[in-house]
Amino acid sequence: MKQRAPIPAAVLVPLVVHADHASVLLTKRTDHLHHHPGQISFPGGRVEKGDASAVETALRETEEEIGLHSRHVELLGALPDYLTGTGFRVTPVVGLVMPPFELKLDAFEVAEAFEVPLSHFLDPANHEEHSIMHEGRLRRFHAMPYEGYFIWGATAGIIMSLYRVLRVEDGRGV
């Protein structure tokens, strides 16, 4: 059987810079969506034909899903692509978001937007590893629960990539 090429997608990893701390802006997907219903995610989606780059996809999708305009985002770069078990190749684009800004959620796609302190994700005590049997294969995945939110899968994997980059930059290694 021929392997299908992964579907290109991009997300914005929005780091909100407050006066006393930084946080990560996440969304909770609505329960009726076909892909990843009810899960915690970054704003983003499939690359469309008119998108010139992953950055353009991430910014376009972010504005469509949560109403955050690109003028509020200072791009820092991209993390390594993340391959999902559902066939997507996701490019995580990291950007600083400076308050004040106002969100306008697309009620069809996004049930909620919320922030988690970046320090929560940078503390290894909050990193969990889980495994499940899926289609006859043992799959391992990261999880980082926070105040009733179960952050796992691709979102937690992308956060782990950010964690590794930040740990290397501060000299602590991975």
PDB file of C-alpha atoms in Angstrom:
ATOM      1  CA  MET A   1       0.000   0.000   0.000  1.00  0.00           C
ATOM      2  CA  LYS A   2       1.346   3.417  -1.003  1.00  0.00           C
ATOM      3  CA  GLN A   3       2.054   5.863   1.834  1.00  0.00           C
ATOM      4  CA  ARG A   4       0.236   9.213   1.469  1.00  0.00           C
ATOM      5  CA  ALA A   5       2.308  12.355   1.769  1.00  0.00           C
ATOM      6  CA  PRO A   6       1.561  14.296   4.954  1.00  0.00           C
ATOM      7  CA  ILE A   7      -0.892  17.185   4.611  1.00  0.00           C
ATOM      8  CA  PRO A   8       0.925  20.509   5.178  1.00  0.00           C
ATOM      9  CA  ALA A   9      -0.427  22.627   8.032  1.00  0.00           C
ATOM     10  CA  ALA A  10       0.825  25.418  10.273  1.00  0.00           C
ATOM     11  CA  VAL A  11      -0.011  26.741  13.720  1.00  0.00           C
ATOM     12  CA  LEU A  12       0.908  29.865  15.620  1.00  0.00           C
ATOM     13  CA  VAL A  13       2.543  29.315  19.007  1.00  0.00           C
ATOM     14  CA  PRO A  14       1.502  32.643  20.570  1.00  0.00           C
ATOM     15  CA  LEU A  15       3.635  33.688  23.536  1.00  0.00           C
ATOM     16  CA  VAL A  16       1.805  36.492  25.306  1.00  0.00           C
ATOM     17  CA  VAL A  17       4.175  38.943  26.985  1.00  0.00           C
ATOM     18  CA  HIS A  18       2.679  40.354  30.189  1.00  0.00           C
ATOM     19  CA  ALA A  19       4.485  42.816  32.470  1.00  0.00           C
ATOM     20  CA  ASP A  20       5.325  40.127  35.036  1.00  0.00           C
ATOM     21  CA  HIS A  21       5.270  36.862  33.053  1.00  0.00           C
ATOM     22  CA  ALA A  22       4.819  35.208  29.683  1.00  0.00           C
ATOM     23  CA  SER A  23       2.009  32.825  28.830  1.00  0.00           C
ATOM     24  CA  VAL A  24       1.016  30.555  25.971  1.00  0.00           C
ATOM     25  CA  LEU A  25      -2.306  31.267  24.256  1.00  0.00           C
ATOM     26  CA  LEU A  26      -4.226  28.062  23.471  1.00  0.00           C
ATOM     27  CA  THR A  27      -7.655  27.189  22.141  1.00  0.00           C
ATOM     28  CA  LYS A  28     -10.167  24.487  22.900  1.00  0.00           C
ATOM     29  CA  ARG A  29     -11.724  23.144  19.726  1.00  0.00           C
ATOM     30  CA  THR A  30     -15.492  22.735  19.519  1.00  0.00           C
ATOM     31  CA  ASP A  31     -16.883  19.245  20.075  1.00  0.00           C
ATOM     32  CA  HIS A  32     -18.495  18.848  16.636  1.00  0.00           C
ATOM     33  CA  LEU A  33     -15.339  19.263  14.516  1.00  0.00           C
ATOM     34  CA  HIS A  34     -14.218  16.292  12.407  1.00  0.00           C
ATOM     35  CA  HIS A  35     -10.512  16.562  13.313  1.00  0.00           C
ATOM     36  CA  HIS A  36      -9.550  16.628  17.006  1.00  0.00           C
ATOM     37  CA  PRO A  37     -12.928  17.652  18.488  1.00  0.00           C
ATOM     38  CA  GLY A  38     -12.769  19.161  21.974  1.00  0.00           C
ATOM     39  CA  GLN A  39      -8.983  19.052  22.086  1.00  0.00           C
ATOM     40  CA  ILE A  40      -6.618  21.770  23.184  1.00  0.00           C
ATOM     41  CA  SER A  41      -4.692  23.225  20.262  1.00  0.00           C
ATOM     42  CA  PHE A  42      -2.813  26.151  18.847  1.00  0.00           C
ATOM     43  CA  PRO A  43      -4.627  28.328  16.325  1.00  0.00           C
ATOM     44  CA  GLY A  44      -3.839  27.090  12.836  1.00  0.00           C
ATOM     45  CA  GLY A  45      -4.806  24.705  10.093  1.00  0.00           C
ATOM     46  CA  ARG A  46      -4.128  23.368   6.623  1.00  0.00           C
ATOM     47  CA  VAL A  47      -1.978  25.236   4.162  1.00  0.00           C
ATOM     48  CA  GLU A  48      -4.241  26.579   1.411  1.00  0.00           C
ATOM     49  CA  LYS A  49      -3.255  27.091  -2.239  1.00  0.00           C
ATOM     50  CA  GLY A  50      -3.063  30.884  -1.858  1.00  0.00           C
ATOM     51  CA  ASP A  51      -0.746  30.746   1.188  1.00  0.00           C
ATOM     52  CA  ALA A  52       2.796  31.782   0.274  1.00  0.00           C
ATOM     53  CA  SER A  53       4.350  30.181   3.373  1.00  0.00           C
ATOM     54  CA  ALA A  54       3.714  28.375   6.646  1.00  0.00           C
ATOM     55  CA  VAL A  55       3.956  31.752   8.389  1.00  0.00           C
ATOM     56  CA  GLU A  56       1.165  33.109   6.198  1.00  0.00           C
ATOM     57  CA  THR A  57      -0.965  30.031   6.941  1.00  0.00           C
ATOM     58  CA  ALA A  58      -0.418  30.327  10.698  1.00  0.00           C
ATOM     59  CA  LEU A  59      -1.240  34.051  10.762  1.00  0.00           C
ATOM     60  CA  ARG A  60      -4.272  33.681   8.461  1.00  0.00           C
ATOM     61  CA  GLU A  61      -5.701  30.787  10.459  1.00  0.00           C
ATOM     62  CA  THR A  62      -5.070  32.595  13.754  1.00  0.00           C
ATOM     63  CA  GLU A  63      -7.004  35.623  12.564  1.00  0.00           C
ATOM     64  CA  GLU A  64      -9.844  33.427  11.238  1.00  0.00           C
ATOM     65  CA  GLU A  65     -10.113  31.287  14.386  1.00  0.00           C
ATOM     66  CA  ILE A  66      -9.551  33.750  17.230  1.00  0.00           C
ATOM     67  CA  GLY A  67      -9.522  37.191  15.604  1.00  0.00           C
ATOM     68  CA  LEU A  68      -5.907  37.936  16.556  1.00  0.00           C
ATOM     69  CA  HIS A  69      -4.539  40.176  13.809  1.00  0.00           C
ATOM     70  CA  SER A  70      -0.933  39.735  12.637  1.00  0.00           C
ATOM     71  CA  ARG A  71      -0.124  43.315  13.694  1.00  0.00           C
ATOM     72  CA  HIS A  72      -0.159  42.008  17.290  1.00  0.00           C
ATOM     73  CA  VAL A  73       2.366  39.246  16.508  1.00  0.00           C
ATOM     74  CA  GLU A  74       6.151  39.659  16.437  1.00  0.00           C
ATOM     75  CA  LEU A  75       7.480  36.597  14.638  1.00  0.00           C
ATOM     76  CA  LEU A  76      10.421  34.804  16.254  1.00  0.00           C
ATOM     77  CA  GLY A  77      10.809  31.834  13.907  1.00  0.00           C
ATOM     78  CA  ALA A  78       9.619  28.273  13.505  1.00  0.00           C
ATOM     79  CA  LEU A  79      10.100  25.094  15.486  1.00  0.00           C
ATOM     80  CA  PRO A  80      10.804  21.788  13.716  1.00  0.00           C
ATOM     81  CA  ASP A  81       7.852  20.385  11.778  1.00  0.00           C
ATOM     82  CA  TYR A  82       5.677  18.011  13.779  1.00  0.00           C
ATOM     83  CA  LEU A  83       4.200  14.914  12.123  1.00  0.00           C
ATOM     84  CA  THR A  84       0.838  13.912  13.573  1.00  0.00           C
ATOM     85  CA  GLY A  85      -0.612  10.433  13.737  1.00  0.00           C
ATOM     86  CA  THR A  86      -3.523  11.721  11.659  1.00  0.00           C
ATOM     87  CA  GLY A  87      -1.370  12.541   8.634  1.00  0.00           C
ATOM     88  CA  PHE A  88      -0.483  16.219   9.027  1.00  0.00           C
ATOM     89  CA  ARG A  89       2.950  17.862   8.833  1.00  0.00           C
ATOM     90  CA  VAL A  90       2.542  20.871  11.107  1.00  0.00           C
ATOM     91  CA  THR A  91       4.937  23.818  11.026  1.00  0.00           C
ATOM     92  CA  PRO A  92       4.824  25.599  14.417  1.00  0.00           C
ATOM     93  CA  VAL A  93       5.446  29.339  13.978  1.00  0.00           C
ATOM     94  CA  VAL A  94       6.418  31.101  17.208  1.00  0.00           C
ATOM     95  CA  GLY A  95       5.437  34.695  17.825  1.00  0.00           C
ATOM     96  CA  LEU A  96       5.331  37.183  20.666  1.00  0.00           C
ATOM     97  CA  VAL A  97       1.949  38.758  21.306  1.00  0.00           C
ATOM     98  CA  MET A  98       1.902  42.096  23.068  1.00  0.00           C
ATOM     99  CA  PRO A  99      -1.216  43.092  25.003  1.00  0.00           C
ATOM    100  CA  PRO A 100      -3.585  44.755  24.762  1.00  0.00           C
ATOM    101  CA  PHE A 101      -5.412  42.773  22.110  1.00  0.00           C
ATOM    102  CA  GLU A 102      -8.959  41.577  21.732  1.00  0.00           C
ATOM    103  CA  LEU A 103      -9.974  38.114  20.590  1.00  0.00           C
ATOM    104  CA  LYS A 104     -13.051  37.305  18.533  1.00  0.00           C
ATOM    105  CA  LEU A 105     -13.543  33.538  18.502  1.00  0.00           C
ATOM    106  CA  ASP A 106     -15.000  31.711  15.514  1.00  0.00           C
ATOM    107  CA  ALA A 107     -17.787  29.924  17.414  1.00  0.00           C
ATOM    108  CA  PHE A 108     -17.908  27.113  14.832  1.00  0.00           C
ATOM    109  CA  GLU A 109     -14.275  26.098  15.401  1.00  0.00           C
ATOM    110  CA  VAL A 110     -13.225  27.460  18.792  1.00  0.00           C
ATOM    111  CA  ALA A 111     -15.088  26.841  22.036  1.00  0.00           C
ATOM    112  CA  GLU A 112     -12.629  28.769  24.191  1.00  0.00           C
ATOM    113  CA  ALA A 113      -9.284  30.583  24.212  1.00  0.00           C
ATOM    114  CA  PHE A 114      -7.167  30.669  27.354  1.00  0.00           C
ATOM    115  CA  GLU A 115      -3.627  31.306  28.544  1.00  0.00           C
ATOM    116  CA  VAL A 116      -1.256  29.038  30.451  1.00  0.00           C
ATOM    117  CA  PRO A 117       1.832  30.509  32.129  1.00  0.00           C
ATOM    118  CA  LEU A 118       4.924  29.596  30.105  1.00  0.00           C
ATOM    119  CA  SER A 119       6.586  28.632  33.399  1.00  0.00           C
ATOM    120  CA  HIS A 120       4.103  25.734  33.703  1.00  0.00           C
ATOM    121  CA  PHE A 121       5.398  24.209  30.469  1.00  0.00           C
ATOM    122  CA  LEU A 122       9.043  24.869  31.349  1.00  0.00           C
ATOM    123  CA  ASP A 123       8.775  22.887  34.605  1.00  0.00           C
ATOM    124  CA  PRO A 124       9.609  19.206  33.916  1.00  0.00           C
ATOM    125  CA  ALA A 125       7.391  18.240  36.870  1.00  0.00           C
ATOM    126  CA  ASN A 126       4.408  19.103  34.635  1.00  0.00           C
ATOM    127  CA  HIS A 127       5.517  16.841  31.759  1.00  0.00           C
ATOM    128  CA  GLU A 128       3.820  13.467  31.489  1.00  0.00           C
ATOM    129  CA  GLU A 129       4.309  10.631  29.044  1.00  0.00           C
ATOM    130  CA  HIS A 130       1.390   8.357  28.183  1.00  0.00           C
ATOM    131  CA  SER A 131       0.843   5.466  25.832  1.00  0.00           C
ATOM    132  CA  ILE A 132      -2.161   3.846  24.160  1.00  0.00           C
ATOM    133  CA  MET A 133      -2.729   0.984  21.770  1.00  0.00           C
ATOM    134  CA  HIS A 134      -4.093   2.373  18.516  1.00  0.00           C
ATOM    135  CA  GLU A 135      -4.713   0.242  15.448  1.00  0.00           C
ATOM    136  CA  GLY A 136      -2.474  -2.500  16.817  1.00  0.00           C
ATOM    137  CA  ARG A 137       0.447  -0.169  17.579  1.00  0.00           C
ATOM    138  CA  LEU A 138       1.651   1.222  20.862  1.00  0.00           C
ATOM    139  CA  ARG A 139       1.699   5.009  20.573  1.00  0.00           C
ATOM    140  CA  ARG A 140       3.440   7.240  23.075  1.00  0.00           C
ATOM    141  CA  PHE A 141       2.519  10.872  23.586  1.00  0.00           C
ATOM    142  CA  HIS A 142       3.276  13.810  25.826  1.00  0.00           C
ATOM    143  CA  ALA A 143       0.712  15.451  28.077  1.00  0.00           C
ATOM    144  CA  MET A 144       0.833  18.576  30.245  1.00  0.00           C
ATOM    145  CA  PRO A 145      -2.393  18.922  32.232  1.00  0.00           C
ATOM    146  CA  TYR A 146      -3.225  22.385  33.498  1.00  0.00           C
ATOM    147  CA  GLU A 147      -6.172  23.388  35.729  1.00  0.00           C
ATOM    148  CA  GLY A 148      -8.676  20.947  34.224  1.00  0.00           C
ATOM    149  CA  TYR A 149      -7.307  21.128  30.657  1.00  0.00           C
ATOM    150  CA  PHE A 150      -5.679  17.985  29.265  1.00  0.00           C
ATOM    151  CA  ILE A 151      -3.040  19.275  26.864  1.00  0.00           C
ATOM    152  CA  TRP A 152      -1.670  16.342  24.881  1.00  0.00           C
ATOM    153  CA  GLY A 153      -0.754  14.969  21.480  1.00  0.00           C
ATOM    154  CA  ALA A 154       0.540  17.349  18.820  1.00  0.00           C
ATOM    155  CA  THR A 155      -0.004  20.409  21.033  1.00  0.00           C
ATOM    156  CA  ALA A 156       2.053  18.931  23.870  1.00  0.00           C
ATOM    157  CA  GLY A 157       4.632  17.661  21.358  1.00  0.00           C
ATOM    158  CA  ILE A 158       5.056  21.157  19.944  1.00  0.00           C
ATOM    159  CA  ILE A 159       5.322  22.573  23.466  1.00  0.00           C
ATOM    160  CA  MET A 160       8.058  19.990  24.150  1.00  0.00           C
ATOM    161  CA  SER A 161       9.928  21.282  21.067  1.00  0.00           C
ATOM    162  CA  LEU A 162       9.658  24.818  22.460  1.00  0.00           C
ATOM    163  CA  TYR A 163      10.814  23.544  25.865  1.00  0.00           C
ATOM    164  CA  ARG A 164      13.886  21.913  24.303  1.00  0.00           C
ATOM    165  CA  VAL A 165      14.796  25.077  22.392  1.00  0.00           C
ATOM    166  CA  LEU A 166      14.408  27.281  25.468  1.00  0.00           C
ATOM    167  CA  ARG A 167      16.363  24.855  27.680  1.00  0.00           C
ATOM    168  CA  VAL A 168      19.265  24.822  25.224  1.00  0.00           C
ATOM    169  CA  GLU A 169      19.241  28.626  24.909  1.00  0.00           C
ATOM    170  CA  ASP A 170      19.398  29.108  28.691  1.00  0.00           C
ATOM    171  CA  GLY A 171      22.350  26.713  28.905  1.00  0.00           C
ATOM    172  CA  ARG A 172      20.592  23.923  30.775  1.00  0.00           C
ATOM    173  CA  GLY A 173      20.434  21.555  27.808  1.00  0.00           C
ATOM    174  CA  VAL A 174      17.697  18.992  27.279  1.00  0.00           C
TER     175      VAL A 174
END
